[in-house]
Coordinates of C-alpha atoms and ligand atoms in Angstrom, one line a residue:
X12 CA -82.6 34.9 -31.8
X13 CA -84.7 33.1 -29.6
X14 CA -87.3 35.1 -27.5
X15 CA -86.1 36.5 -23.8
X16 CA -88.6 33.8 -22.3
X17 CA -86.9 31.0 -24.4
X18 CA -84.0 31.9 -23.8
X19 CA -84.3 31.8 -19.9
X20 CA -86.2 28.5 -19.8
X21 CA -83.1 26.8 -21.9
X22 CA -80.8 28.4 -19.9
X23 CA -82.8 27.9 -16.3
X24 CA -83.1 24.7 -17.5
X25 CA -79.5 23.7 -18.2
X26 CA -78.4 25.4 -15.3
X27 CA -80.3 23.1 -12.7
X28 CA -78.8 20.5 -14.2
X29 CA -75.5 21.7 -12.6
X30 CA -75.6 20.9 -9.4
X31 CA -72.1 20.9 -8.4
X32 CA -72.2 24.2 -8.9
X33 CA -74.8 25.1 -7.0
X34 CA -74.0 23.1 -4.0
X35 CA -70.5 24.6 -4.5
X36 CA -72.4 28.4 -4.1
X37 CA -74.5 27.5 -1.6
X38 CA -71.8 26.3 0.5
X39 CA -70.0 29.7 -0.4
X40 CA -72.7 31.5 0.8
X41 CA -72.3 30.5 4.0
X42 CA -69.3 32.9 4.7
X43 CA -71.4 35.8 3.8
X44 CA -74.1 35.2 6.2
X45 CA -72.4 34.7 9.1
X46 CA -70.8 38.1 8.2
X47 CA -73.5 39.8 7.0
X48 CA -75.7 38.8 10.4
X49 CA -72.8 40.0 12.9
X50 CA -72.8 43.5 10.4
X51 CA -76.6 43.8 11.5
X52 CA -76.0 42.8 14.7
X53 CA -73.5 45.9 15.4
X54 CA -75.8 48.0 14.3
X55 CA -77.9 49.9 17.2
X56 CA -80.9 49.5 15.8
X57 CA -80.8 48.0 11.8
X58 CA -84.6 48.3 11.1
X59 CA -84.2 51.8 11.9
X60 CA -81.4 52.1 10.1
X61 CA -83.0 50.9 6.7
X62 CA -85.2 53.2 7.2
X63 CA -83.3 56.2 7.7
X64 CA -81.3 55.3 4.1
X65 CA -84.4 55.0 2.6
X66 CA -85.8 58.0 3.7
X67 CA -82.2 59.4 2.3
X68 CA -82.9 58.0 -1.3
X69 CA -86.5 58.8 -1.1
X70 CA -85.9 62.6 -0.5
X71 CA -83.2 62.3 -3.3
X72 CA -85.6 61.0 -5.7
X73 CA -88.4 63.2 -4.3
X74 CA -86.4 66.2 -5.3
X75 CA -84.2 64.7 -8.3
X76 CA -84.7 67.2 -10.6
X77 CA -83.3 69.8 -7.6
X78 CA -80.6 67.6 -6.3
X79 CA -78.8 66.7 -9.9
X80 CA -79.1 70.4 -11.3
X81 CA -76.9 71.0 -7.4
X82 CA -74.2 67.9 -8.3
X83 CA -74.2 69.2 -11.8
X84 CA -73.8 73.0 -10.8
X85 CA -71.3 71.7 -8.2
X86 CA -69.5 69.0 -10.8
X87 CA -69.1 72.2 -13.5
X88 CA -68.2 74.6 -10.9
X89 CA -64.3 72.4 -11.0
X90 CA -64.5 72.1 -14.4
X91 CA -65.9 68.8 -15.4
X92 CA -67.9 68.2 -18.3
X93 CA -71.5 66.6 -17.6
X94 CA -73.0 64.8 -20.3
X95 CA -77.2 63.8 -19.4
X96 CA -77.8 61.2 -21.8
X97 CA -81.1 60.0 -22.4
X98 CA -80.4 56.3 -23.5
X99 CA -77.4 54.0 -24.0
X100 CA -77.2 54.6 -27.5
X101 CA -76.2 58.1 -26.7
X102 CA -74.3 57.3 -23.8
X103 CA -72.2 55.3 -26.0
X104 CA -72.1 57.7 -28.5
X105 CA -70.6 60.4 -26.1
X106 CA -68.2 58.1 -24.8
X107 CA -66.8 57.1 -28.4
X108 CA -66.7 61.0 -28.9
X109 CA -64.3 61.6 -25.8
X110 CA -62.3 58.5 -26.9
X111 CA -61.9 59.3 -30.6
X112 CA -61.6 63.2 -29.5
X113 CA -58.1 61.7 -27.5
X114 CA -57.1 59.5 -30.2
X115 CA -57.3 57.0 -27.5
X116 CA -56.6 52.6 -28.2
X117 CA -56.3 51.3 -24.2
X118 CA -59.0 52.1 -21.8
X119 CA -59.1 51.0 -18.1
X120 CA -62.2 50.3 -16.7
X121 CA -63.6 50.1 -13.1
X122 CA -66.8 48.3 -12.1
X123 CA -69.5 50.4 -13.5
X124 CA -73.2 48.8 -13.8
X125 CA -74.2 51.5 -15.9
X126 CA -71.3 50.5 -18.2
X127 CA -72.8 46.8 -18.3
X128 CA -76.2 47.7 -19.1
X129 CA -75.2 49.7 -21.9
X130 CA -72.4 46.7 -23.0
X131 CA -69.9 49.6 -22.9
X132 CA -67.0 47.5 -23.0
X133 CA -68.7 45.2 -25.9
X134 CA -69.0 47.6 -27.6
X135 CA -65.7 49.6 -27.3
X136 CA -64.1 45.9 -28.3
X137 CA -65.9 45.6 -31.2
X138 CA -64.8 48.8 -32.6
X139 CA -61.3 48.1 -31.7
X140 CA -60.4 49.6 -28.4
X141 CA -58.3 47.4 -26.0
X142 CA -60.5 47.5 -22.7
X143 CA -59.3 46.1 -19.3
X144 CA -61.8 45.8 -16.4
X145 CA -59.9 46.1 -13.4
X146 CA -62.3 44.7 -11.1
X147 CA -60.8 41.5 -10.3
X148 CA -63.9 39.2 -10.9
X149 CA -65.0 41.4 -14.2
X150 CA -61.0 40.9 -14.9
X151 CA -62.0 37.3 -14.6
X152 CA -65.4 37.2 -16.2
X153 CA -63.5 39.2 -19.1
X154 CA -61.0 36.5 -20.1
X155 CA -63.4 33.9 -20.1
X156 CA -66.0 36.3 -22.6
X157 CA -69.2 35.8 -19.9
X158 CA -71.0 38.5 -18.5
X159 CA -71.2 39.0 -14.3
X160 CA -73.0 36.2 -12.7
X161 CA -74.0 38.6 -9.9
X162 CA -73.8 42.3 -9.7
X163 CA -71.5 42.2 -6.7
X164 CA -69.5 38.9 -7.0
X165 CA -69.0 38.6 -10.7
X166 CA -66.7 35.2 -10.7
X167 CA -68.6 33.9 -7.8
X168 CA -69.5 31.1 -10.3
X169 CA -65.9 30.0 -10.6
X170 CA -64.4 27.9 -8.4
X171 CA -60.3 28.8 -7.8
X172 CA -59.3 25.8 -9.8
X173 CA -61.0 27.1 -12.9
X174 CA -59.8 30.7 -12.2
X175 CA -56.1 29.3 -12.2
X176 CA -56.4 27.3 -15.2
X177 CA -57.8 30.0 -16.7
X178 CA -55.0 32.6 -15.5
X179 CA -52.6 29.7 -16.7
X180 CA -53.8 30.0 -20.3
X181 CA -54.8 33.7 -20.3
X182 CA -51.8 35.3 -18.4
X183 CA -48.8 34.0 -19.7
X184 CA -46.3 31.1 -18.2
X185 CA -45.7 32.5 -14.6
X186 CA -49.3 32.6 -14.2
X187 CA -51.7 30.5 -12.7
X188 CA -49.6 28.0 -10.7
X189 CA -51.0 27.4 -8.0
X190 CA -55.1 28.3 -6.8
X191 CA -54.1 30.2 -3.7
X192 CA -56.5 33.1 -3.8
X193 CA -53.3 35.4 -3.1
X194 CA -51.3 34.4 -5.7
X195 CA -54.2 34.5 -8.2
X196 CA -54.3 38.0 -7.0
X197 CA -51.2 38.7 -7.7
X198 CA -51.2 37.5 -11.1
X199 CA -54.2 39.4 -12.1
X200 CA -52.3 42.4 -10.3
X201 CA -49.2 42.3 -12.3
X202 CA -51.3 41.7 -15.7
X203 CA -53.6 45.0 -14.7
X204 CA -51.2 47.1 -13.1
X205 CA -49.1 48.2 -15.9
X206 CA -52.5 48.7 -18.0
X207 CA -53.0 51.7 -15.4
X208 CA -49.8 53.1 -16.7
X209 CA -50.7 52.1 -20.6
X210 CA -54.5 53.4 -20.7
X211 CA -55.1 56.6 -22.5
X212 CA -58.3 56.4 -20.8
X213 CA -60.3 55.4 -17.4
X214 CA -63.9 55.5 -17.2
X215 CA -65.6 54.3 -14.2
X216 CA -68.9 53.6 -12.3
X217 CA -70.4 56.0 -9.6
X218 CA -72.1 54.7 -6.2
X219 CA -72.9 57.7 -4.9
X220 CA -73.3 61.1 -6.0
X221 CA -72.8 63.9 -3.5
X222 CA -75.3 66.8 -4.6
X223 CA -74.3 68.9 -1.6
X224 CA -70.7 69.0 -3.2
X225 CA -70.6 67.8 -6.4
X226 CA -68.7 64.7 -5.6
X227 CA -68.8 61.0 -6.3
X228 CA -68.4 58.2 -4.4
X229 CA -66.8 55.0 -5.9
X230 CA -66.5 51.8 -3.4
X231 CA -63.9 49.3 -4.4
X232 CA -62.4 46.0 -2.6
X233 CA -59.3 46.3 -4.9
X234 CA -58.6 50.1 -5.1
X235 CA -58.7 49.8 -8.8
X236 CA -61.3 52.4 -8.9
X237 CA -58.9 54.7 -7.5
X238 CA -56.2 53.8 -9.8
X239 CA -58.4 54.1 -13.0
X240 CA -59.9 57.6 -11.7
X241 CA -56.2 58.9 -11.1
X242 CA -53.5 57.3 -13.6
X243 CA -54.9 58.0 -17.1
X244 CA -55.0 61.3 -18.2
X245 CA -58.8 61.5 -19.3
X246 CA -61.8 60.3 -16.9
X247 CA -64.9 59.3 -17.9
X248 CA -67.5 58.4 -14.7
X249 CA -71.1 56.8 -16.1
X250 CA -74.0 56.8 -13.9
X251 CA -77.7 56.7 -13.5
X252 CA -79.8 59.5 -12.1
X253 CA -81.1 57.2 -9.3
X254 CA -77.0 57.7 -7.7
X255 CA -77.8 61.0 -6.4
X256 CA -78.0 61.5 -2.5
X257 CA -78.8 65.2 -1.2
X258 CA -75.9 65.4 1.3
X259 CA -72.4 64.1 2.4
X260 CA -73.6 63.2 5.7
X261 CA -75.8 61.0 4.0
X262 CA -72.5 58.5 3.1
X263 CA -72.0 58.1 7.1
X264 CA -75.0 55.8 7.0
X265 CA -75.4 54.5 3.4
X266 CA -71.4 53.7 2.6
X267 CA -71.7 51.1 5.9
X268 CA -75.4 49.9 4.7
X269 CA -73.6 48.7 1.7
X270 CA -70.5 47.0 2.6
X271 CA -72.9 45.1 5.5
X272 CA -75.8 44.2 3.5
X273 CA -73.5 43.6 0.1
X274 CA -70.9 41.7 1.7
X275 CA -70.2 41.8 5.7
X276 CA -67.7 44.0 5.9
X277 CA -67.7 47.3 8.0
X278 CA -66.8 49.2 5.2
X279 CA -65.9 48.7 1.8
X280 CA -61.9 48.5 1.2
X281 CA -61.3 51.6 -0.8
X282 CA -63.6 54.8 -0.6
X283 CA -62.8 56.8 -3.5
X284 CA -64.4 60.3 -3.3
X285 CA -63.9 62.7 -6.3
X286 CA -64.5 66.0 -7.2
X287 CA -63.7 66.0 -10.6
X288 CA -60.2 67.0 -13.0
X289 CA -56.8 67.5 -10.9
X290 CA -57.5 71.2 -10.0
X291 CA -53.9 73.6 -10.1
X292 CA -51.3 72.1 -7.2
X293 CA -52.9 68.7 -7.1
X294 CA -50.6 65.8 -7.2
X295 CA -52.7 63.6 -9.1
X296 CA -56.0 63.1 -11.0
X297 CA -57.1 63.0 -14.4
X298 CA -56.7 66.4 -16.8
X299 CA -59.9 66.2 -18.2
X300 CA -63.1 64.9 -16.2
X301 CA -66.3 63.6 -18.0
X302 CA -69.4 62.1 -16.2
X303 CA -72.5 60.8 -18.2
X304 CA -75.4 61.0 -16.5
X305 CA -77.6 58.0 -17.8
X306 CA -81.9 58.0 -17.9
X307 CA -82.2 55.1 -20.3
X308 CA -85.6 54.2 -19.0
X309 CA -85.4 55.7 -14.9
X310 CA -87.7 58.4 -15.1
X311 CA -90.5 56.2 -16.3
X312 CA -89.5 54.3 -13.3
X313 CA -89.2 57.9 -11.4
X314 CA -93.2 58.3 -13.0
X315 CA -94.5 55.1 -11.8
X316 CA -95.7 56.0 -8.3
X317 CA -96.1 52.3 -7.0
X318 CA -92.6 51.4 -8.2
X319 CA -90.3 54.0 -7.7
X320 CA -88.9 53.1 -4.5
X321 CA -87.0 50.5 -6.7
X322 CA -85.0 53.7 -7.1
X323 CA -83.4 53.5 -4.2
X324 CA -81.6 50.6 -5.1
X325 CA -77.8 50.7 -3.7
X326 CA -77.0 47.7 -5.8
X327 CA -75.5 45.9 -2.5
X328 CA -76.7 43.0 -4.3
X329 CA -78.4 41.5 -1.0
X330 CA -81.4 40.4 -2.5
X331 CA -79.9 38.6 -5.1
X332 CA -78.2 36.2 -2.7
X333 CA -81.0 35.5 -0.3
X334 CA -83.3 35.0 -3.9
X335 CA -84.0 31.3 -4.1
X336 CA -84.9 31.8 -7.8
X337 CA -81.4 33.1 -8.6
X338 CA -79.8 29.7 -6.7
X339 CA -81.2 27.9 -8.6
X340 CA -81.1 29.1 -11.8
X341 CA -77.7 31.2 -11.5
X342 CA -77.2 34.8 -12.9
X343 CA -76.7 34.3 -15.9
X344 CA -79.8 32.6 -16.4
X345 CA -81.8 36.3 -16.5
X346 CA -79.8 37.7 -19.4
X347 CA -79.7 41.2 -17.9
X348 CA -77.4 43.4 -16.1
X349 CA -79.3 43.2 -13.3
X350 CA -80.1 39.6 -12.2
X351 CA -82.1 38.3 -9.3
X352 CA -85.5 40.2 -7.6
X353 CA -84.0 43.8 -8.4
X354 CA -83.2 42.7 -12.3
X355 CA -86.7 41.2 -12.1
X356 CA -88.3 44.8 -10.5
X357 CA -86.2 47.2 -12.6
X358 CA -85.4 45.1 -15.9
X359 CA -89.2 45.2 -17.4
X360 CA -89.5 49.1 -16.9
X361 CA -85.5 49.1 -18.8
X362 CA -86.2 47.0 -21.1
X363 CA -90.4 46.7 -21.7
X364 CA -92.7 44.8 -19.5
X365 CA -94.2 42.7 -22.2
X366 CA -90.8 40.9 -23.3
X367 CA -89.4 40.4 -19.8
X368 CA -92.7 39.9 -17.5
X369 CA -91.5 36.1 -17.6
X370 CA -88.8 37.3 -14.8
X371 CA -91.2 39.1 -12.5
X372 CA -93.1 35.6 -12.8
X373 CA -90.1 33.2 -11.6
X374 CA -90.4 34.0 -8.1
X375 CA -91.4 32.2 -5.2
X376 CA -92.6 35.8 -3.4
X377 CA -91.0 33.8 -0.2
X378 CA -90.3 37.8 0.5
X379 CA -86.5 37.1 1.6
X380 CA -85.3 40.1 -0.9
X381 CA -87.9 42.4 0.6
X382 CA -86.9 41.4 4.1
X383 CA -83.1 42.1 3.4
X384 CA -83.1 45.1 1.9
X385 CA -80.6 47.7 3.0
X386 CA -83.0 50.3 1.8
X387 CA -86.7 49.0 2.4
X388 CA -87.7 48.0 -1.3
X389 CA -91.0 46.6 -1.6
X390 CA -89.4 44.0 -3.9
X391 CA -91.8 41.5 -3.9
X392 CA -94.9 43.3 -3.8
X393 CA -93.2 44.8 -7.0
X394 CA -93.2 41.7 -8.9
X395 CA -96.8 40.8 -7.9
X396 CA -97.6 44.7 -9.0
X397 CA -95.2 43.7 -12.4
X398 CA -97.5 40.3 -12.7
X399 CA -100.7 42.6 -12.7
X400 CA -99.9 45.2 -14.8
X401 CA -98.4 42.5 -17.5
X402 CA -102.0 40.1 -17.4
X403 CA -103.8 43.9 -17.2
X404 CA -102.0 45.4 -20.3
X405 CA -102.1 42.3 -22.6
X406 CA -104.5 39.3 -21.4
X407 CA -103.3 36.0 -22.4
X408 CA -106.8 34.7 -23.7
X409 CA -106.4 31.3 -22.2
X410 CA -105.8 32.4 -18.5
X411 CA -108.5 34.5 -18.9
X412 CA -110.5 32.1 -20.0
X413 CA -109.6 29.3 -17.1
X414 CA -109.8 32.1 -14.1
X415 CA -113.3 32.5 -15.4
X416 CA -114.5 29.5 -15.6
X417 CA -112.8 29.2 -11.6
X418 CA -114.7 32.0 -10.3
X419 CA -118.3 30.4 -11.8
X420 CA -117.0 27.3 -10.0
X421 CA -115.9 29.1 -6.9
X422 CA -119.2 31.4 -6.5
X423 CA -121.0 27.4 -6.8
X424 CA -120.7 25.4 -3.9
X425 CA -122.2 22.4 -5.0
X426 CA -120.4 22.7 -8.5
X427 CA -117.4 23.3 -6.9
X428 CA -118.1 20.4 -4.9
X429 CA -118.4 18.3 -8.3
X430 CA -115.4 19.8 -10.1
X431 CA -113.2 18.4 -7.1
X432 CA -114.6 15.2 -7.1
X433 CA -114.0 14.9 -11.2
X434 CA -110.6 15.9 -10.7
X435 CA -109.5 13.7 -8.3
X436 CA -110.6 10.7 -10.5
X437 CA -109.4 12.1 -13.5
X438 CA -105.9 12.6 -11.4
X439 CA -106.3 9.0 -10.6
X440 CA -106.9 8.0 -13.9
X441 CA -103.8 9.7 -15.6
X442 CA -101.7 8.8 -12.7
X443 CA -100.0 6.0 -15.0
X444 CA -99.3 8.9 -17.7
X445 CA -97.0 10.2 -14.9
X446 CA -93.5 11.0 -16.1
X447 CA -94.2 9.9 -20.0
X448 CA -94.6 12.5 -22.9
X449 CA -98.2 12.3 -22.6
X450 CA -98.4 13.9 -19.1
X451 CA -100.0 17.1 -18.8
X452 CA -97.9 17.9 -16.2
X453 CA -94.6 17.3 -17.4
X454 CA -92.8 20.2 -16.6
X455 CA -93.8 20.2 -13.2
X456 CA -93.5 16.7 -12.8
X457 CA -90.4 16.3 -14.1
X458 CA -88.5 17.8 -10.8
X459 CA -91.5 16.9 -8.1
X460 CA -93.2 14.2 -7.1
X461 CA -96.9 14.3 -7.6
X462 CA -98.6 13.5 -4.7
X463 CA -101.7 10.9 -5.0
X464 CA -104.9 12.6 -5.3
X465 CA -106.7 12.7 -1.5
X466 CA -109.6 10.5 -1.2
X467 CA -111.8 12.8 -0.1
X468 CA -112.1 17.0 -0.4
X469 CA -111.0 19.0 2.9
X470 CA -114.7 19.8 3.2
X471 CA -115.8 16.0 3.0
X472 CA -113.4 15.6 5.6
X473 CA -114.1 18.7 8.2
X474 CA -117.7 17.5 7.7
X475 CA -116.6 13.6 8.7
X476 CA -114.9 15.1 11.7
X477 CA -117.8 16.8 12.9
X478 CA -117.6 20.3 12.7
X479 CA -119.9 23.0 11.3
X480 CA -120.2 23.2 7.6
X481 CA -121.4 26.6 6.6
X482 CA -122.4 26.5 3.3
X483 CA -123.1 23.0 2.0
Ligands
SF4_501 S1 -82.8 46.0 -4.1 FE1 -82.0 46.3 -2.1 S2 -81.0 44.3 -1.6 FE2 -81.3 44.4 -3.8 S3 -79.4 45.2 -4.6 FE3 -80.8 46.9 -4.4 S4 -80.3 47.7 -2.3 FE4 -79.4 45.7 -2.4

């Protein structure tokens, strides 16, 4: 297996190369901006508005340990069972439990991000279970065996030619006919829909978690996370700690956040809240109600007191889209659950800094992701804090060799002085090497053009121009 850095070099590499599909996103893109910006725009006053749902998630993880012992407390009260799990490995393992306790083969899944970064539904599949996602783009991403390309949009990849010759040979003969978006819909709806009917089992994600009530919040375009909560008998709802929020007045300002900063609607389509199993003279809902309550790494994130506004993360999936980075390397490039400036925050403290600081280093730190941010999240100051602690926790011997040798130059003037002069005729010199194995500078080169070397230093010419030198 080749190392996570390998890995996203070949892969950042090979994606480049594709650049009808990324003209083809950017163009997409489009239609989410326009709708995003008139979102903000209805807002009275967005800057204060990010600041009030940060303040919302702040005080939630100020007071976690408070706020989930009131959702749990509250979750219990109706009887659902809580399960706190403190990796994915036991996550999993409770899950399996619940399934194996039901004799359960068909599961029905909703969008859960918790779900992907413990490969839930790999791993269900490998042990035999038949697993729908019922999210129409994981639906998509399903059949084809890839993983989301964006935490949001998980097809956004595929263009609706692909999707319907991919419904065509997936779904049977009266499938895939035509790429009208509505009648792809509908072919996806008629394969999923009797699932809901079929599964022994639904488990789901959770946005929000309502500590004042012991509800959860799940947002849906599709109202599949409503039918997977209601139509199988069992439930089970897998979340991080980070989803708690202290109040349901919170959701009057944080449901809206999302649907504008994730996609430009008002709202999202479907607002699913849940208290738990079908309680006595309730039409519908699941008999038995499960939620796992994930750490799997977020209180070391919870510890880290430079960091931990990453915590607030509503996965809106913003910052992903305005991430330069991710167009041009495309999501699944990063090889994580969480792709784009977030992944690149959160992902090292998941997953260990050491193996995955190469993702905090692909960033331009243009700042776009901080500056869209539903929530306020320092995001690129966190990759510049991820870059230090990496270089501070395991120097690389060579870079700190050559930062060195540029601060004995930089304290020099004169030296300094001679150093740029050397370089520009060795830069001359090796300009032929350009483009052939033999340049230094291939991997740079080979996507820029190298501009000539300057004749002369800045200071050679602010000195020709006549102005004060101060310490020449
Ligand atoms: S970091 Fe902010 S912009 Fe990015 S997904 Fe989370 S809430 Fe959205």
């Amino acid at each position: 297996m080749p190392s996570p850095v390998t890995a996203f070099k070949a892969a950042a590499a090979a994606y480049v190369e594709k650049r009808d599909t990324r003209a083809f996103l950017r163009q997409s893109m489009t239609g989410y901006l326009k709708a995003r910006a008139l979102r903000e725009a209805e807002f009275q006053d967005w800057p204060a508005a990010r600041l009030a749902a940060s303040g919302a998630k702040a005080e939630a993880m100020d007071h976690l340990d408070r706020y989930l012992a009131q959702f749990v407390e509250n979750l219990e009260s109706r009887g659902t069972k809580v399960f706190f799990a403190k990796d994915g490995e036991r996550a999993r393992d409770y899950i399996r439990s619940v399934i194996d306790a039901h004799g359960a083969r068909c599961i029905v899944k909703s969008k859960s991000m918790a779900g992907e970064e413990i490969h839930l539904t790999e791993t269900l599949e490998h042990a035999g279970f038949e697993v729908i996602e019922s999210d129409l783009g994981e639906y998509i991403v399903q059949l084809l065996g890839q993983r989301p390309f964006h935490i949001v949009a998980p097809a956004m990849h595929l263009r609706r030619d692909e999707v319907r010759d991919l419904f065509a040979n997936k779904l049977g003969p009266d499938a895939g006919l035509n790429d009208d978006p509505q009648a792809l819909t509908m072919d996806a709806r008629r394969a999923i829909r009797r699932k809901y009917l079929e599964a022994d089992i639904g488990i789901s994600g959770v946005n929000f978690a309502v500590a004042e009530t012991g509800q959860m919040v799940i947002c849906t375009n599709e109202g599949n996370g409503r039918l997977s909560t209601s139509l199988p008998r069992v439930h089970i709802a897998v979340m991080g700690i980070e989803k708690v929020v202290p109040r349901l007045d919170d959701l009057a300002l944080l449901l809206p956040m999302l649907a504008s900063a994730g996609t430009g609607q008002h709202i999202t389509g479907y607002t699913t809240i849940i208290g738990g199993p079908r309680q006595p003279g309730e039409a519908d809902g699941p008999e038995e109600f499960h939620v796992v309550i994930m750490d799997n790494g977020r209180t070391s994130l919870l510890a880290d007191a430079e960091q931990r506004d990453a915590l607030h993360c509503i996965r809106c999936g913003a910052c992903i889209y305005m991430c330069p980075i991710f167009k041009n390397v495309g999501g699944h490039t990063y090889d994580t659950t969480y792709m784009g400036p977030i992944g690149s925050v959160i992902t090292p403290h998941l997953r260990g800094l050491q193996d995955w600081k190469h993702l905090p280093a692909s960033s331009s730190l243009c700042g776009a992701c901080t500056e869209t941010c539903p929530v306020h999240i320092d995001l690129h100051h966190h990759l510049l804090h991820h870059r230090r602690n990496a270089a501070a926790t395991r120097p690389v011997w060579w870079e700190k060799l050559a930062f060195r040798l540029y601060r004995h130059l930089a304290s020099r003037p004169r030296l300094f002085a001679l150093a740029g002069r050397l370089g520009r005729v060795a830069q001359s010199l090796a300009r032929p090497l350009l483009g052939t194995r033999l340049d230094p500078a291939r991997p740079w080169t080979r996507c820029r053009t190298l501009p000539p070397p300057p004749a002369e230093s800045f200071r050679q010419w602010w000195s020709r121009k006549g102005a004060p030198e101060e310490d020449t």
